[in-house]
Short mmCIF file of C-alpha atoms in Angstrom, two decimals:
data_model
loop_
_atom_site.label_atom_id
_atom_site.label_comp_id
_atom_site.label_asym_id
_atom_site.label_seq_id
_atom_site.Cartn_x
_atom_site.Cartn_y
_atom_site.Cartn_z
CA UNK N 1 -33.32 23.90 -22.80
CA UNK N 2 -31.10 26.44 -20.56
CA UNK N 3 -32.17 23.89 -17.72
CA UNK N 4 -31.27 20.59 -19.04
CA UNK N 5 -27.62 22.30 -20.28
CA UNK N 6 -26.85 23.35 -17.08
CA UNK N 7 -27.72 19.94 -15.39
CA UNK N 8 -25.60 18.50 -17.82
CA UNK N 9 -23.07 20.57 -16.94
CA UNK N 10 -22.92 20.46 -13.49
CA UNK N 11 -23.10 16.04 -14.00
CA UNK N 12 -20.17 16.52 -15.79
CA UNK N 13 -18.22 18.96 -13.43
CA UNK N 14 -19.48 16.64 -10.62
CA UNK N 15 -18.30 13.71 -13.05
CA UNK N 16 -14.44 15.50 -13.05
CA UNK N 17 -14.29 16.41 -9.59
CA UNK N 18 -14.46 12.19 -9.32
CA UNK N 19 -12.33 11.40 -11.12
CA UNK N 20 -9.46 13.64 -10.11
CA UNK N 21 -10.25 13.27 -6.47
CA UNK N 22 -7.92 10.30 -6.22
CA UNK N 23 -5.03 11.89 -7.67
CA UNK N 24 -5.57 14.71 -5.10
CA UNK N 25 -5.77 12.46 -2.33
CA UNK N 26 -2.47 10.47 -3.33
CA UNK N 27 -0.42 14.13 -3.72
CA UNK N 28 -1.71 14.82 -0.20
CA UNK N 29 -0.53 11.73 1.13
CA UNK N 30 2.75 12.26 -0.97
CA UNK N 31 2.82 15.48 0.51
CA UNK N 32 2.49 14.10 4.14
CA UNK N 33 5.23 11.40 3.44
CA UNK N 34 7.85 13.78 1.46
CA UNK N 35 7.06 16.89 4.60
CA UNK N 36 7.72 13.61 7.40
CA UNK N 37 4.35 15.26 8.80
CA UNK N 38 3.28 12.36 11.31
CA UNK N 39 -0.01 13.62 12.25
CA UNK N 40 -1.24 14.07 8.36
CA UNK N 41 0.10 11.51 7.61
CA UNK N 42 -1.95 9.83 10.78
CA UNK N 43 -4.93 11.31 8.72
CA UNK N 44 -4.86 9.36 5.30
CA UNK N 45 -3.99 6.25 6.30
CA UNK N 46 -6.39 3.33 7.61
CA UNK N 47 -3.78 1.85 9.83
CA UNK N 48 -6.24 -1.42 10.61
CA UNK N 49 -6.87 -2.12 7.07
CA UNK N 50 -3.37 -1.47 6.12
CA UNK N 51 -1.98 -3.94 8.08
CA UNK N 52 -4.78 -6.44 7.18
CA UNK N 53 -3.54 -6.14 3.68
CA UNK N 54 -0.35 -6.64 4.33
CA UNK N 55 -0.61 -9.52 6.83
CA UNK N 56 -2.50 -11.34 3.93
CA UNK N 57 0.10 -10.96 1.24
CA UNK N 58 2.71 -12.31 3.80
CA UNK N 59 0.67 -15.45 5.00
CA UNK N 60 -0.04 -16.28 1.62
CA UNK N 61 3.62 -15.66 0.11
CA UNK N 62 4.82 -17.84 3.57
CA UNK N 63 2.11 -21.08 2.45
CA UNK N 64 3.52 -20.80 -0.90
CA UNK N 65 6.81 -20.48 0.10
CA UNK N 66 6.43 -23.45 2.88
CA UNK N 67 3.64 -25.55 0.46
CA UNK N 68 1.71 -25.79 3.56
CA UNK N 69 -2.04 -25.92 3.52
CA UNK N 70 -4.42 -22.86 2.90
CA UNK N 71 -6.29 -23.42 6.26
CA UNK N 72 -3.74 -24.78 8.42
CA UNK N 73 -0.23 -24.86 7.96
CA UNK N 74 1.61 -28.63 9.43
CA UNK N 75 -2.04 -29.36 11.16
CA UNK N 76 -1.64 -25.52 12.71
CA UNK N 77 -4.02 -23.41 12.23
CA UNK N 78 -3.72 -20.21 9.78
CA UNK N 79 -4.47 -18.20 12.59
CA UNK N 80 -0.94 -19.26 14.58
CA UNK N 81 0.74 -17.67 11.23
CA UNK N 82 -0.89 -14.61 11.12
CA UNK N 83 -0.19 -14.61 15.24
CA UNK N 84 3.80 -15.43 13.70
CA UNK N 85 2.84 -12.17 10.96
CA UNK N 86 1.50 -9.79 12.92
CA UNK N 87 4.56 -8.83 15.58
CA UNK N 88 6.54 -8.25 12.22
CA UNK N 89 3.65 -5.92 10.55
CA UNK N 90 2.90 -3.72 13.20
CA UNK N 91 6.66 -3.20 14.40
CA UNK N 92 6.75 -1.20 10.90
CA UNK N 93 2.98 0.21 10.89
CA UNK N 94 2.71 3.59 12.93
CA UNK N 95 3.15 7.30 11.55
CA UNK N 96 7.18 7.21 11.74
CA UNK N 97 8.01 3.82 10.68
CA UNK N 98 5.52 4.05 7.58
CA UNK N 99 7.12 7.38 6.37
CA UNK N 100 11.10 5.81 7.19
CA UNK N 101 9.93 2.85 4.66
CA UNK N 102 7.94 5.05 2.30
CA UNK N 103 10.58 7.27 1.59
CA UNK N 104 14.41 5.74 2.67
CA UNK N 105 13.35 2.23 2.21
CA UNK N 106 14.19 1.45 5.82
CA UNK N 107 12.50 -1.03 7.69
CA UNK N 108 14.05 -0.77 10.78
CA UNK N 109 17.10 -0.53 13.31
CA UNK N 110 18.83 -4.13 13.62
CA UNK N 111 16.11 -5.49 10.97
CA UNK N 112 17.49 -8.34 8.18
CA UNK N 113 15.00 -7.08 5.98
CA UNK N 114 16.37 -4.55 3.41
CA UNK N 115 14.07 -2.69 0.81
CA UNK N 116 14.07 -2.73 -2.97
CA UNK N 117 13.47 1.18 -4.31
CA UNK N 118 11.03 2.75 -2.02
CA UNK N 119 8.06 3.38 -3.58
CA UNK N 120 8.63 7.69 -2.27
CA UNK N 121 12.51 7.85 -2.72
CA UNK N 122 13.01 9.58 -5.97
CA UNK N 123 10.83 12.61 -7.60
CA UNK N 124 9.55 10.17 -10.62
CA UNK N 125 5.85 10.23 -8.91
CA UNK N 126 5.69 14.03 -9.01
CA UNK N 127 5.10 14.05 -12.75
CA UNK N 128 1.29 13.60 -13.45
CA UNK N 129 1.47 12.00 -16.47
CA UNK N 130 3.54 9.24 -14.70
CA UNK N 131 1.02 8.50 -12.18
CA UNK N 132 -2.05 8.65 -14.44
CA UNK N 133 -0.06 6.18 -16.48
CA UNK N 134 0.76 3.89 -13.60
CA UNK N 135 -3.15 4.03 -11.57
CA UNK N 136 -6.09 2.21 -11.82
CA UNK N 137 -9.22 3.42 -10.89
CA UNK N 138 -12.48 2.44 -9.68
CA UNK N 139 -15.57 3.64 -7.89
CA UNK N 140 -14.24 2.83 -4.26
CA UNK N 141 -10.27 2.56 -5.06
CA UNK N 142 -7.93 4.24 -6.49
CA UNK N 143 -4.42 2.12 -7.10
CA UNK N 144 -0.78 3.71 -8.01
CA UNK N 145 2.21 1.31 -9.04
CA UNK N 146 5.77 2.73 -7.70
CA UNK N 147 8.39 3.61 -8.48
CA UNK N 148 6.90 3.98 -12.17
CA UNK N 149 10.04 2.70 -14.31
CA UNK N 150 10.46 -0.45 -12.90
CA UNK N 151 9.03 -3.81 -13.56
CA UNK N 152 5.16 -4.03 -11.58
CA UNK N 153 7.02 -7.44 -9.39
CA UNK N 154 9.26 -4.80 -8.38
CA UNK N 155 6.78 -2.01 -7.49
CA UNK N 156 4.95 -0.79 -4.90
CA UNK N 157 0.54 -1.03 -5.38
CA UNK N 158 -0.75 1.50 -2.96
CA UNK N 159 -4.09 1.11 -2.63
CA UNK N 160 -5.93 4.24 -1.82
CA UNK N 161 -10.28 3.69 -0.63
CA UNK N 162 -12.96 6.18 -0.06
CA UNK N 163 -13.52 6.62 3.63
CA UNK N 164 -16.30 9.53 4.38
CA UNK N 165 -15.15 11.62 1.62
CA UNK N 166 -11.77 11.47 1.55
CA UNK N 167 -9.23 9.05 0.49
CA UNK N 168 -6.89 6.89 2.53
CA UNK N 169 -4.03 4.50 2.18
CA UNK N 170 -5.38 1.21 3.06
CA UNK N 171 -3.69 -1.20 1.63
CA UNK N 172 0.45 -1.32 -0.29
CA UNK N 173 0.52 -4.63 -2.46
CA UNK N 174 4.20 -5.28 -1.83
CA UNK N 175 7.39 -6.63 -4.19
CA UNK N 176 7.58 -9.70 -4.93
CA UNK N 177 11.20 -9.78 -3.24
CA UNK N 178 10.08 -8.03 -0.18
CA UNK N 179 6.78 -10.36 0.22
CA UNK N 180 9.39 -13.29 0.56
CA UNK N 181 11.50 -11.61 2.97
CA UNK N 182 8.88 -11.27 4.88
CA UNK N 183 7.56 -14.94 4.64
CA UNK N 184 10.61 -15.81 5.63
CA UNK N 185 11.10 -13.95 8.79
CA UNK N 186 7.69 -15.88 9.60
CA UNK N 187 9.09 -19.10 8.81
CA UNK N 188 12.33 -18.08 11.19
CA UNK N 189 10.08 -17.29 13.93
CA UNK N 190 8.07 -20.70 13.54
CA UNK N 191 11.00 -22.43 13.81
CA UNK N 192 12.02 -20.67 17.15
CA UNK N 193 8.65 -21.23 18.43
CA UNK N 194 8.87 -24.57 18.04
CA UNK N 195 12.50 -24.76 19.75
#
């Protein structure tokens, strides 16, 4: 009897530790952000996978935009878009740049691109109950919508995964305003190409 009660206690202490885990993680990467600590920062954040995510949200919000085909786009391949995408992803995925639009909403020196709220720039996601409220979680992923008071088009989805016990930002579902910016700037730059 004492046996089985303390194996059902443990499961469920094992059972919480889960479940607040993400929350843990996302203060830590808050943390990271807020403290402009570049190498932690460096730390919880799958850089590859990030950028992935975000190069698909732009392709897709450009062939939407453009009504150009899924596979190619004017009898280009998808892959000369994403070649278009990824210039404009990775000038604003390292340590720095991540942090500058996390927290100021900046994108960059000279960029056209301005940011709606940025999803660190006010103290609204220090309050627990906020973020519980705004998260989904799953097994692998844990997912917090910011800034929590506006509309989800206008938020931020950071997508936080499980990566050898710890969790890391690897993917930011962006606004719909920002995702057409962005499509945009691709659709600029095909046009120049083809100049």
């Amino acid at each position: 009897m004492r046996s089985g009660l303390l194996i059902l206690l443990a499961g469920a202490l094992l059972w919480l530790a889960f479940a607040f885990s993400p929350f843990i993680g996302f203060y830590r990467l808050a943390a990271a952000v807020q403290s402009r600590d570049a190498a932690a920062l460096e730390e919880r954040v799958d850089f590859p996978r990030l950028r992935q995510s975000l190069a698909e949200q732009v392709v897709k919000e450009y062939q939407s935009l453009t009504g150009k085909q899924k596979h190619t786009v004017g009898g280009v391949p998808t892959g000369f878009v994403l070649m278009l995408a990824d210039p404009i992803i990775a000038k604003y995925l390292n340590a720095q740049s991540l942090m500058n639009i996390l927290v100021e909403g900046e994108v960059g020196k000279g960029s056209e691109i301005s940011l709606p709220d940025a999803p660190f720039s006010n103290s609204s996601w220090r309050n627990a109950w906020e973020v519980w409220w705004n998260s989904r979680h799953d097994i692998k992923n844990f997912y917090i919508f910011l800034p929590p008071d506006k509309l989800r088009a206008d938020q931020y989805g950071l997508r936080l995964s499980l990566q050898d016990w710890q969790w890391k930002l690897t993917g930011i579902q962006l606004p719909d305003t920002l995702r057409v910016r962005l499509a945009k700037e691709i659709e600029r730059r095909e046009n120049d190409a083809k100049n």
